mmCIF file with all atom_site columns, C-alpha atoms in Angstrom:
data_model
loop_
_atom_site.group_PDB
_atom_site.id
_atom_site.type_symbol
_atom_site.label_atom_id
_atom_site.label_alt_id
_atom_site.label_comp_id
_atom_site.label_asym_id
_atom_site.label_entity_id
_atom_site.label_seq_id
_atom_site.pdbx_PDB_ins_code
_atom_site.Cartn_x
_atom_site.Cartn_y
_atom_site.Cartn_z
_atom_site.occupancy
_atom_site.B_iso_or_equiv
_atom_site.pdbx_formal_charge
_atom_site.auth_seq_id
_atom_site.auth_comp_id
_atom_site.auth_asym_id
_atom_site.auth_atom_id
_atom_site.pdbx_PDB_model_num
ATOM 1   C CA . MET D 1 1   ? 80.798  112.015 105.214 1.00 82.00 ? 1   MET D CA 1
ATOM 2   C CA . GLU D 1 2   ? 80.571  108.918 102.398 1.00 92.00 ? 2   GLU D CA 1
ATOM 3   C CA . VAL D 1 3   ? 81.520  106.202 102.331 1.00 95.00 ? 3   VAL D CA 1
ATOM 4   C CA . LYS D 1 4   ? 84.393  106.618 98.859  1.00 96.00 ? 4   LYS D CA 1
ATOM 5   C CA . ASP D 1 5   ? 85.512  109.401 101.035 1.00 96.00 ? 5   ASP D CA 1
ATOM 6   C CA . ILE D 1 6   ? 86.212  107.198 103.886 1.00 97.00 ? 6   ILE D CA 1
ATOM 7   C CA . PHE D 1 7   ? 88.240  104.894 101.478 1.00 98.00 ? 7   PHE D CA 1
ATOM 8   C CA . ARG D 1 8   ? 90.449  107.399 100.071 1.00 97.00 ? 8   ARG D CA 1
ATOM 9   C CA . TYR D 1 9   ? 91.290  108.591 104.209 1.00 97.00 ? 9   TYR D CA 1
ATOM 10  C CA . VAL D 1 10  ? 91.998  105.453 104.820 1.00 97.00 ? 10  VAL D CA 1
ATOM 11  C CA . VAL D 1 11  ? 94.060  104.373 101.953 1.00 98.00 ? 11  VAL D CA 1
ATOM 12  C CA . GLU D 1 12  ? 95.987  108.135 101.079 1.00 97.00 ? 12  GLU D CA 1
ATOM 13  C CA . GLU D 1 13  ? 96.251  109.305 104.656 1.00 96.00 ? 13  GLU D CA 1
ATOM 14  C CA . ILE D 1 14  ? 96.927  106.344 106.796 1.00 97.00 ? 14  ILE D CA 1
ATOM 15  C CA . HIS D 1 15  ? 97.713  103.389 104.504 1.00 98.00 ? 15  HIS D CA 1
ATOM 16  C CA . THR D 1 16  ? 98.607  100.209 107.134 1.00 98.00 ? 16  THR D CA 1
ATOM 17  C CA . SER D 1 17  ? 95.628  98.762  108.892 1.00 98.00 ? 17  SER D CA 1
ATOM 18  C CA . ILE D 1 18  ? 95.749  96.262  111.217 1.00 98.00 ? 18  ILE D CA 1
ATOM 19  C CA . MET D 1 19  ? 94.367  92.623  109.722 1.00 98.00 ? 19  MET D CA 1
ATOM 20  C CA . ALA D 1 20  ? 92.869  90.133  111.113 1.00 98.00 ? 20  ALA D CA 1
ATOM 21  C CA . THR D 1 21  ? 92.560  86.697  109.661 1.00 98.00 ? 21  THR D CA 1
ATOM 22  C CA . THR D 1 22  ? 91.209  83.594  111.483 1.00 96.00 ? 22  THR D CA 1
ATOM 23  C CA . ASP D 1 23  ? 93.825  80.175  111.585 1.00 94.00 ? 23  ASP D CA 1
ATOM 24  C CA . GLU D 1 24  ? 92.700  76.792  110.722 1.00 92.00 ? 24  GLU D CA 1
ATOM 25  C CA . ASP D 1 25  ? 92.134  76.397  114.499 1.00 93.00 ? 25  ASP D CA 1
ATOM 26  C CA . GLY D 1 26  ? 89.935  79.258  114.196 1.00 92.00 ? 26  GLY D CA 1
ATOM 27  C CA . HIS D 1 27  ? 91.475  81.549  116.363 1.00 96.00 ? 27  HIS D CA 1
ATOM 28  C CA . PRO D 1 28  ? 92.908  85.213  115.219 1.00 96.00 ? 28  PRO D CA 1
ATOM 29  C CA . VAL D 1 29  ? 96.020  86.328  113.934 1.00 98.00 ? 29  VAL D CA 1
ATOM 30  C CA . THR D 1 30  ? 96.667  89.890  113.322 1.00 98.00 ? 30  THR D CA 1
ATOM 31  C CA . CYS D 1 31  ? 99.478  90.951  110.815 1.00 97.00 ? 31  CYS D CA 1
ATOM 32  C CA . ALA D 1 32  ? 100.064 94.901  109.230 1.00 98.00 ? 32  ALA D CA 1
ATOM 33  C CA . ILE D 1 33  ? 98.506  95.307  105.841 1.00 98.00 ? 33  ILE D CA 1
ATOM 34  C CA . ASP D 1 34  ? 98.989  98.492  103.627 1.00 98.00 ? 34  ASP D CA 1
ATOM 35  C CA . LEU D 1 35  ? 95.628  99.460  101.680 1.00 98.00 ? 35  LEU D CA 1
ATOM 36  C CA . MET D 1 36  ? 96.814  100.192 98.168  1.00 98.00 ? 36  MET D CA 1
ATOM 37  C CA . ASP D 1 37  ? 94.064  102.070 96.955  1.00 98.00 ? 37  ASP D CA 1
ATOM 38  C CA . CYS D 1 38  ? 90.526  101.846 96.292  1.00 98.00 ? 38  CYS D CA 1
ATOM 39  C CA . ASP D 1 39  ? 87.011  103.359 94.643  1.00 96.00 ? 39  ASP D CA 1
ATOM 40  C CA . ASP D 1 40  ? 84.089  104.075 95.867  1.00 95.00 ? 40  ASP D CA 1
ATOM 41  C CA . ASP D 1 41  ? 82.539  100.997 96.904  1.00 95.00 ? 41  ASP D CA 1
ATOM 42  C CA . SER D 1 42  ? 85.844  98.942  98.109  1.00 98.00 ? 42  SER D CA 1
ATOM 43  C CA . ILE D 1 43  ? 89.531  98.685  98.680  1.00 98.00 ? 43  ILE D CA 1
ATOM 44  C CA . TYR D 1 44  ? 92.429  96.777  97.630  1.00 98.00 ? 44  TYR D CA 1
ATOM 45  C CA . PHE D 1 45  ? 95.393  95.320  98.932  1.00 98.00 ? 45  PHE D CA 1
ATOM 46  C CA . LEU D 1 46  ? 98.161  92.794  98.223  1.00 98.00 ? 46  LEU D CA 1
ATOM 47  C CA . THR D 1 47  ? 99.808  90.072  99.591  1.00 98.00 ? 47  THR D CA 1
ATOM 48  C CA . ALA D 1 48  ? 102.482 86.949  98.225  1.00 98.00 ? 48  ALA D CA 1
ATOM 49  C CA . THR D 1 49  ? 100.920 83.714  98.100  1.00 97.00 ? 49  THR D CA 1
ATOM 50  C CA . GLY D 1 50  ? 103.857 81.471  99.630  1.00 97.00 ? 50  GLY D CA 1
ATOM 51  C CA . LYS D 1 51  ? 102.514 83.699  103.290 1.00 97.00 ? 51  LYS D CA 1
ATOM 52  C CA . GLY D 1 52  ? 100.306 82.091  106.018 1.00 97.00 ? 52  GLY D CA 1
ATOM 53  C CA . PHE D 1 53  ? 98.456  85.446  105.606 1.00 98.00 ? 53  PHE D CA 1
ATOM 54  C CA . TYR D 1 54  ? 97.107  84.241  101.818 1.00 98.00 ? 54  TYR D CA 1
ATOM 55  C CA . LYS D 1 55  ? 96.435  81.563  102.956 1.00 97.00 ? 55  LYS D CA 1
ATOM 56  C CA . ARG D 1 56  ? 94.223  81.855  105.685 1.00 97.00 ? 56  ARG D CA 1
ATOM 57  C CA . LEU D 1 57  ? 92.056  84.279  103.088 1.00 98.00 ? 57  LEU D CA 1
ATOM 58  C CA . ILE D 1 58  ? 92.064  81.356  100.685 1.00 97.00 ? 58  ILE D CA 1
ATOM 59  C CA . CYS D 1 59  ? 90.660  79.221  103.531 1.00 95.00 ? 59  CYS D CA 1
ATOM 60  C CA . SER D 1 60  ? 88.612  81.522  105.229 1.00 96.00 ? 60  SER D CA 1
ATOM 61  C CA . PRO D 1 61  ? 87.877  84.727  103.084 1.00 97.00 ? 61  PRO D CA 1
ATOM 62  C CA . HIS D 1 62  ? 86.621  87.148  105.910 1.00 97.00 ? 62  HIS D CA 1
ATOM 63  C CA . ILE D 1 63  ? 88.523  90.048  107.156 1.00 97.00 ? 63  ILE D CA 1
ATOM 64  C CA . ALA D 1 64  ? 88.880  92.836  110.093 1.00 98.00 ? 64  ALA D CA 1
ATOM 65  C CA . LEU D 1 65  ? 90.745  95.842  109.918 1.00 98.00 ? 65  LEU D CA 1
ATOM 66  C CA . THR D 1 66  ? 91.569  98.827  111.800 1.00 98.00 ? 66  THR D CA 1
ATOM 67  C CA . ALA D 1 67  ? 93.227  101.670 110.338 1.00 97.00 ? 67  ALA D CA 1
ATOM 68  C CA . LEU D 1 68  ? 94.860  104.253 112.782 1.00 96.00 ? 68  LEU D CA 1
ATOM 69  C CA . LYS D 1 69  ? 95.987  107.865 112.787 1.00 95.00 ? 69  LYS D CA 1
ATOM 70  C CA . GLY D 1 70  ? 96.776  110.628 115.351 1.00 92.00 ? 70  GLY D CA 1
ATOM 71  C CA . THR D 1 71  ? 99.084  112.312 117.094 1.00 90.00 ? 71  THR D CA 1
ATOM 72  C CA . ASP D 1 72  ? 97.932  110.779 120.447 1.00 90.00 ? 72  ASP D CA 1
ATOM 73  C CA . THR D 1 73  ? 94.532  109.392 121.904 1.00 86.00 ? 73  THR D CA 1
ATOM 74  C CA . MET D 1 74  ? 92.564  112.447 121.815 1.00 85.00 ? 74  MET D CA 1
ATOM 75  C CA . HIS D 1 75  ? 93.921  113.672 118.590 1.00 89.00 ? 75  HIS D CA 1
ATOM 76  C CA . SER D 1 76  ? 93.340  110.741 116.463 1.00 93.00 ? 76  SER D CA 1
ATOM 77  C CA . VAL D 1 77  ? 91.022  108.891 113.794 1.00 94.00 ? 77  VAL D CA 1
ATOM 78  C CA . ALA D 1 78  ? 90.603  105.164 113.676 1.00 96.00 ? 78  ALA D CA 1
ATOM 79  C CA . VAL D 1 79  ? 88.348  103.436 110.817 1.00 97.00 ? 79  VAL D CA 1
ATOM 80  C CA . SER D 1 80  ? 87.552  99.663  111.113 1.00 97.00 ? 80  SER D CA 1
ATOM 81  C CA . VAL D 1 81  ? 86.080  97.280  108.484 1.00 97.00 ? 81  VAL D CA 1
ATOM 82  C CA . ALA D 1 82  ? 85.181  94.105  108.818 1.00 97.00 ? 82  ALA D CA 1
ATOM 83  C CA . GLY D 1 83  ? 84.051  92.145  105.500 1.00 97.00 ? 83  GLY D CA 1
ATOM 84  C CA . GLU D 1 84  ? 84.722  89.739  102.787 1.00 98.00 ? 84  GLU D CA 1
ATOM 85  C CA . VAL D 1 85  ? 87.829  89.914  100.983 1.00 98.00 ? 85  VAL D CA 1
ATOM 86  C CA . ARG D 1 86  ? 88.457  88.234  97.222  1.00 98.00 ? 86  ARG D CA 1
ATOM 87  C CA . GLU D 1 87  ? 91.395  87.539  95.006  1.00 98.00 ? 87  GLU D CA 1
ATOM 88  C CA . LEU D 1 88  ? 91.732  89.291  91.734  1.00 98.00 ? 88  LEU D CA 1
ATOM 89  C CA . GLY D 1 89  ? 94.754  87.975  90.844  1.00 97.00 ? 89  GLY D CA 1
ATOM 90  C CA . PRO D 1 90  ? 98.085  89.587  89.222  1.00 97.00 ? 90  PRO D CA 1
ATOM 91  C CA . GLU D 1 91  ? 96.151  91.980  86.682  1.00 97.00 ? 91  GLU D CA 1
ATOM 92  C CA . LEU D 1 92  ? 95.745  94.819  88.883  1.00 98.00 ? 92  LEU D CA 1
ATOM 93  C CA . LEU D 1 93  ? 99.822  94.868  90.077  1.00 98.00 ? 93  LEU D CA 1
ATOM 94  C CA . PRO D 1 94  ? 101.001 97.268  87.380  1.00 97.00 ? 94  PRO D CA 1
ATOM 95  C CA . LYS D 1 95  ? 98.720  99.823  88.105  1.00 97.00 ? 95  LYS D CA 1
ATOM 96  C CA . LEU D 1 96  ? 99.099  99.556  92.422  1.00 98.00 ? 96  LEU D CA 1
ATOM 97  C CA . PHE D 1 97  ? 103.037 99.610  92.182  1.00 98.00 ? 97  PHE D CA 1
ATOM 98  C CA . GLU D 1 98  ? 102.375 103.053 90.436  1.00 98.00 ? 98  GLU D CA 1
ATOM 99  C CA . LYS D 1 99  ? 100.634 104.123 92.837  1.00 97.00 ? 99  LYS D CA 1
ATOM 100 C CA . ASN D 1 100 ? 102.296 102.698 95.924  1.00 98.00 ? 100 ASN D CA 1
ATOM 101 C CA . PRO D 1 101 ? 106.235 103.303 94.255  1.00 98.00 ? 101 PRO D CA 1
ATOM 102 C CA . TYR D 1 102 ? 108.181 101.646 97.713  1.00 98.00 ? 102 TYR D CA 1
ATOM 103 C CA . MET D 1 103 ? 106.647 98.692  96.721  1.00 98.00 ? 103 MET D CA 1
ATOM 104 C CA . TYR D 1 104 ? 109.657 98.462  94.032  1.00 98.00 ? 104 TYR D CA 1
ATOM 105 C CA . ASP D 1 105 ? 111.499 98.565  96.782  1.00 97.00 ? 105 ASP D CA 1
ATOM 106 C CA . ILE D 1 106 ? 110.317 95.237  98.592  1.00 97.00 ? 106 ILE D CA 1
ATOM 107 C CA . TYR D 1 107 ? 109.983 92.987  94.867  1.00 97.00 ? 107 TYR D CA 1
ATOM 108 C CA . PRO D 1 108 ? 112.250 94.667  92.600  1.00 97.00 ? 108 PRO D CA 1
ATOM 109 C CA . THR D 1 109 ? 112.263 92.287  89.686  1.00 97.00 ? 109 THR D CA 1
ATOM 110 C CA . GLU D 1 110 ? 108.752 91.308  87.664  1.00 95.00 ? 110 GLU D CA 1
ATOM 111 C CA . GLU D 1 111 ? 110.676 87.301  89.036  1.00 96.00 ? 111 GLU D CA 1
ATOM 112 C CA . SER D 1 112 ? 110.008 89.003  92.760  1.00 97.00 ? 112 SER D CA 1
ATOM 113 C CA . ARG D 1 113 ? 106.561 90.268  92.102  1.00 97.00 ? 113 ARG D CA 1
ATOM 114 C CA . GLY D 1 114 ? 105.215 86.848  90.015  1.00 97.00 ? 114 GLY D CA 1
ATOM 115 C CA . VAL D 1 115 ? 104.451 85.624  93.554  1.00 97.00 ? 115 VAL D CA 1
ATOM 116 C CA . LEU D 1 116 ? 102.260 88.600  93.968  1.00 98.00 ? 116 LEU D CA 1
ATOM 117 C CA . THR D 1 117 ? 98.088  88.926  94.264  1.00 98.00 ? 117 THR D CA 1
ATOM 118 C CA . VAL D 1 118 ? 95.654  91.099  94.818  1.00 98.00 ? 118 VAL D CA 1
ATOM 119 C CA . PHE D 1 119 ? 92.871  91.421  97.076  1.00 98.00 ? 119 PHE D CA 1
ATOM 120 C CA . GLN D 1 120 ? 89.576  93.441  97.203  1.00 98.00 ? 120 GLN D CA 1
ATOM 121 C CA . ILE D 1 121 ? 87.553  94.029  100.200 1.00 98.00 ? 121 ILE D CA 1
ATOM 122 C CA . PHE D 1 122 ? 83.795  93.962  98.436  1.00 98.00 ? 122 PHE D CA 1
ATOM 123 C CA . ARG D 1 123 ? 81.270  93.897  100.655 1.00 98.00 ? 123 ARG D CA 1
ATOM 124 C CA . GLY D 1 124 ? 81.340  94.783  103.955 1.00 97.00 ? 124 GLY D CA 1
ATOM 125 C CA . GLN D 1 125 ? 80.767  97.353  107.325 1.00 96.00 ? 125 GLN D CA 1
ATOM 126 C CA . GLY D 1 126 ? 82.655  99.739  108.725 1.00 96.00 ? 126 GLY D CA 1
ATOM 127 C CA . GLU D 1 127 ? 82.604  102.493 111.848 1.00 95.00 ? 127 GLU D CA 1
ATOM 128 C CA . TRP D 1 128 ? 84.719  105.363 111.312 1.00 94.00 ? 128 TRP D CA 1
ATOM 129 C CA . PHE D 1 129 ? 85.340  107.195 114.361 1.00 92.00 ? 129 PHE D CA 1
ATOM 130 C CA . SER D 1 130 ? 87.076  110.498 115.389 1.00 90.00 ? 130 SER D CA 1
ATOM 131 C CA . LEU D 1 131 ? 89.102  112.154 118.148 1.00 84.00 ? 131 LEU D CA 1
ATOM 132 C CA . GLN D 1 132 ? 89.724  114.761 116.480 1.00 77.00 ? 132 GLN D CA 1
ATOM 133 C CA . THR D 1 133 ? 87.187  117.503 116.510 1.00 71.00 ? 133 THR D CA 1
ATOM 134 C CA . GLU D 1 134 ? 86.397  118.414 120.125 1.00 71.00 ? 134 GLU D CA 1
ATOM 135 C CA . ARG D 1 135 ? 82.786  116.046 120.101 1.00 73.00 ? 135 ARG D CA 1
ATOM 136 C CA . ILE D 1 136 ? 83.349  112.948 119.487 1.00 80.00 ? 136 ILE D CA 1
ATOM 137 C CA . GLU D 1 137 ? 81.669  111.793 116.142 1.00 83.00 ? 137 GLU D CA 1
ATOM 138 C CA . LYS D 1 138 ? 81.103  108.240 114.862 1.00 86.00 ? 138 LYS D CA 1
ATOM 139 C CA . LYS D 1 139 ? 79.570  107.052 111.290 1.00 88.00 ? 139 LYS D CA 1
ATOM 140 C CA . ASN D 1 140 ? 78.849  103.477 110.726 1.00 91.00 ? 140 ASN D CA 1
ATOM 141 C CA . PHE D 1 141 ? 78.628  102.369 107.130 1.00 95.00 ? 141 PHE D CA 1
ATOM 142 C CA . ALA D 1 142 ? 78.485  99.600  104.561 1.00 96.00 ? 142 ALA D CA 1
ATOM 143 C CA . PHE D 1 143 ? 79.171  99.374  101.262 1.00 97.00 ? 143 PHE D CA 1
ATOM 144 C CA . GLY D 1 144 ? 78.622  96.064  98.615  1.00 96.00 ? 144 GLY D CA 1
ATOM 145 C CA . GLY D 1 145 ? 74.984  95.523  99.274  1.00 94.00 ? 145 GLY D CA 1
ATOM 146 C CA . GLU D 1 146 ? 75.242  95.900  102.792 1.00 93.00 ? 146 GLU D CA 1
ATOM 147 C CA . GLN D 1 147 ? 72.833  97.086  105.574 1.00 90.00 ? 147 GLN D CA 1
ATOM 148 C CA . VAL D 1 148 ? 74.350  99.285  107.718 1.00 88.00 ? 148 VAL D CA 1
ATOM 149 C CA . LYS D 1 149 ? 74.313  98.063  111.585 1.00 81.00 ? 149 LYS D CA 1
ATOM 150 C CA . GLY D 1 150 ? 76.333  99.192  114.048 1.00 73.00 ? 150 GLY D CA 1
ATOM 151 C CA . GLU D 1 151 ? 76.162  99.746  118.139 1.00 78.00 ? 151 GLU D CA 1
ATOM 152 C CA . THR D 1 152 ? 73.461  101.842 119.582 1.00 82.00 ? 152 THR D CA 1
ATOM 153 C CA . TYR D 1 153 ? 72.106  103.379 122.670 1.00 89.00 ? 153 TYR D CA 1
ATOM 154 C CA . LYS D 1 154 ? 68.045  104.292 121.873 1.00 91.00 ? 154 LYS D CA 1
ATOM 155 C CA . VAL D 1 155 ? 65.356  105.365 124.910 1.00 93.00 ? 155 VAL D CA 1
ATOM 156 C CA . GLU D 1 156 ? 62.118  104.066 124.483 1.00 92.00 ? 156 GLU D CA 1
ATOM 157 C CA . GLU D 1 157 ? 58.461  105.067 125.115 1.00 89.00 ? 157 GLU D CA 1
ATOM 158 C CA . GLY D 1 158 ? 59.126  104.924 128.908 1.00 91.00 ? 158 GLY D CA 1
ATOM 159 C CA . CYS D 1 159 ? 61.068  107.730 129.748 1.00 95.00 ? 159 CYS D CA 1
ATOM 160 C CA . ILE D 1 160 ? 59.948  109.563 132.254 1.00 94.00 ? 160 ILE D CA 1
ATOM 161 C CA . GLY D 1 161 ? 62.058  112.424 131.282 1.00 94.00 ? 161 GLY D CA 1
ATOM 162 C CA . CYS D 1 162 ? 64.298  112.962 134.922 1.00 95.00 ? 162 CYS D CA 1
ATOM 163 C CA . GLY D 1 163 ? 67.513  113.922 133.084 1.00 94.00 ? 163 GLY D CA 1
ATOM 164 C CA . ALA D 1 164 ? 69.141  111.135 134.901 1.00 95.00 ? 164 ALA D CA 1
ATOM 165 C CA . CYS D 1 165 ? 70.943  109.589 131.828 1.00 96.00 ? 165 CYS D CA 1
ATOM 166 C CA . GLN D 1 166 ? 71.688  112.767 130.879 1.00 95.00 ? 166 GLN D CA 1
ATOM 167 C CA . ASN D 1 167 ? 73.623  114.012 133.966 1.00 94.00 ? 167 ASN D CA 1
ATOM 168 C CA . ALA D 1 168 ? 75.665  110.667 133.596 1.00 95.00 ? 168 ALA D CA 1
ATOM 169 C CA . CYS D 1 169 ? 76.333  110.754 130.184 1.00 93.00 ? 169 CYS D CA 1
ATOM 170 C CA . PRO D 1 170 ? 80.377  111.779 129.586 1.00 91.00 ? 170 PRO D CA 1
ATOM 171 C CA . ARG D 1 171 ? 79.880  113.180 126.282 1.00 86.00 ? 171 ARG D CA 1
ATOM 172 C CA . ALA D 1 172 ? 76.950  115.737 126.325 1.00 88.00 ? 172 ALA D CA 1
ATOM 173 C CA . CYS D 1 173 ? 75.097  113.607 123.316 1.00 90.00 ? 173 CYS D CA 1
ATOM 174 C CA . ILE D 1 174 ? 71.587  113.270 125.300 1.00 93.00 ? 174 ILE D CA 1
ATOM 175 C CA . ARG D 1 175 ? 69.368  115.908 125.343 1.00 93.00 ? 175 ARG D CA 1
ATOM 176 C CA . MET D 1 176 ? 65.598  116.311 126.649 1.00 93.00 ? 176 MET D CA 1
ATOM 177 C CA . ASP D 1 177 ? 63.200  117.183 124.564 1.00 92.00 ? 177 ASP D CA 1
ATOM 178 C CA . GLY D 1 178 ? 59.500  117.572 124.979 1.00 90.00 ? 178 GLY D CA 1
ATOM 179 C CA . GLY D 1 179 ? 60.333  115.975 128.733 1.00 89.00 ? 179 GLY D CA 1
ATOM 180 C CA . HIS D 1 180 ? 61.530  112.924 126.663 1.00 92.00 ? 180 HIS D CA 1
ATOM 181 C CA . ALA D 1 181 ? 65.781  112.428 126.468 1.00 95.00 ? 181 ALA D CA 1
ATOM 182 C CA . VAL D 1 182 ? 67.117  111.508 123.301 1.00 94.00 ? 182 VAL D CA 1
ATOM 183 C CA . ILE D 1 183 ? 70.211  110.965 122.248 1.00 93.00 ? 183 ILE D CA 1
ATOM 184 C CA . ASP D 1 184 ? 72.771  111.413 119.123 1.00 89.00 ? 184 ASP D CA 1
ATOM 185 C CA . PRO D 1 185 ? 74.089  108.119 118.042 1.00 85.00 ? 185 PRO D CA 1
ATOM 186 C CA . VAL D 1 186 ? 76.759  110.230 116.003 1.00 81.00 ? 186 VAL D CA 1
ATOM 187 C CA . THR D 1 187 ? 78.557  111.524 119.203 1.00 84.00 ? 187 THR D CA 1
ATOM 188 C CA . CYS D 1 188 ? 76.773  108.830 121.513 1.00 88.00 ? 188 CYS D CA 1
ATOM 189 C CA . ILE D 1 189 ? 79.888  106.440 122.072 1.00 86.00 ? 189 ILE D CA 1
ATOM 190 C CA . CYS D 1 190 ? 77.992  103.275 123.805 1.00 89.00 ? 190 CYS D CA 1
ATOM 191 C CA . CYS D 1 191 ? 79.164  103.166 127.072 1.00 92.00 ? 191 CYS D CA 1
ATOM 192 C CA . GLY D 1 192 ? 76.131  102.302 128.444 1.00 93.00 ? 192 GLY D CA 1
ATOM 193 C CA . ASN D 1 193 ? 76.012  104.741 131.356 1.00 95.00 ? 193 ASN D CA 1
ATOM 194 C CA . CYS D 1 194 ? 72.495  106.217 130.626 1.00 96.00 ? 194 CYS D CA 1
ATOM 195 C CA . LYS D 1 195 ? 70.762  102.413 130.690 1.00 94.00 ? 195 LYS D CA 1
ATOM 196 C CA . LYS D 1 196 ? 72.796  101.864 133.546 1.00 94.00 ? 196 LYS D CA 1
ATOM 197 C CA . VAL D 1 197 ? 71.596  104.873 135.732 1.00 95.00 ? 197 VAL D CA 1
ATOM 198 C CA . CYS D 1 198 ? 68.063  105.152 134.080 1.00 96.00 ? 198 CYS D CA 1
ATOM 199 C CA . PRO D 1 199 ? 65.255  104.404 137.209 1.00 95.00 ? 199 PRO D CA 1
ATOM 200 C CA . VAL D 1 200 ? 62.431  103.103 134.252 1.00 95.00 ? 200 VAL D CA 1
ATOM 201 C CA . GLY D 1 201 ? 64.722  100.971 132.081 1.00 93.00 ? 201 GLY D CA 1
ATOM 202 C CA . ALA D 1 202 ? 63.644  103.177 128.899 1.00 94.00 ? 202 ALA D CA 1
ATOM 203 C CA . ILE D 1 203 ? 66.985  102.620 127.548 1.00 94.00 ? 203 ILE D CA 1
ATOM 204 C CA . THR D 1 204 ? 68.187  99.817  125.697 1.00 91.00 ? 204 THR D CA 1
ATOM 205 C CA . ALA D 1 205 ? 70.967  98.272  123.704 1.00 85.00 ? 205 ALA D CA 1
ATOM 206 C CA . GLY D 1 206 ? 70.928  97.132  120.066 1.00 75.00 ? 206 GLY D CA 1
ATOM 207 C CA . GLU D 1 207 ? 71.934  97.560  116.724 1.00 70.00 ? 207 GLU D CA 1
ATOM 208 C CA . MET D 1 208 ? 70.888  100.083 114.796 1.00 63.00 ? 208 MET D CA 1
#
């Protein structure tokens, strides 16, 4: 799945995200923010300039968000994004209102829409995490020129092929190949069971 497909899914299929910013004391603050549009490499949302959310974005133009869709935990998709934002102003408002006509009910007049401004999430990291298939799937991605990063577990050269990690993995994402354990990063949920049971310390945690 490409980044543009993930963004389209988040905007069109989930739409509402829980977005985190930091206040003037560096404390986290969350709020529900609708994601209005996207392109191949960024996401757009809007807010009113009188809101505390706007003031926090101006003070520190970084956000983290999670968007979740599913009937229950085991039939859900979660997309998390952390990155930088920039204010674009009101020029895109007509397009965003056309794509999201419910906004006319919230801000029915041109005068009321005068306080709105558009932001773009233009650079950052993210993770797609799906429980909608029999095997859990995750994908780390980056956009806006960032390099892909993410938590992962790796089997180093000291592996003795005992199979302890394979037996301990709750998601069956470890296989043996030539007497050496191999972890599938797509289905690994990074729980750490493999590292805990490895008798020779051959499994390490770190970034991708």
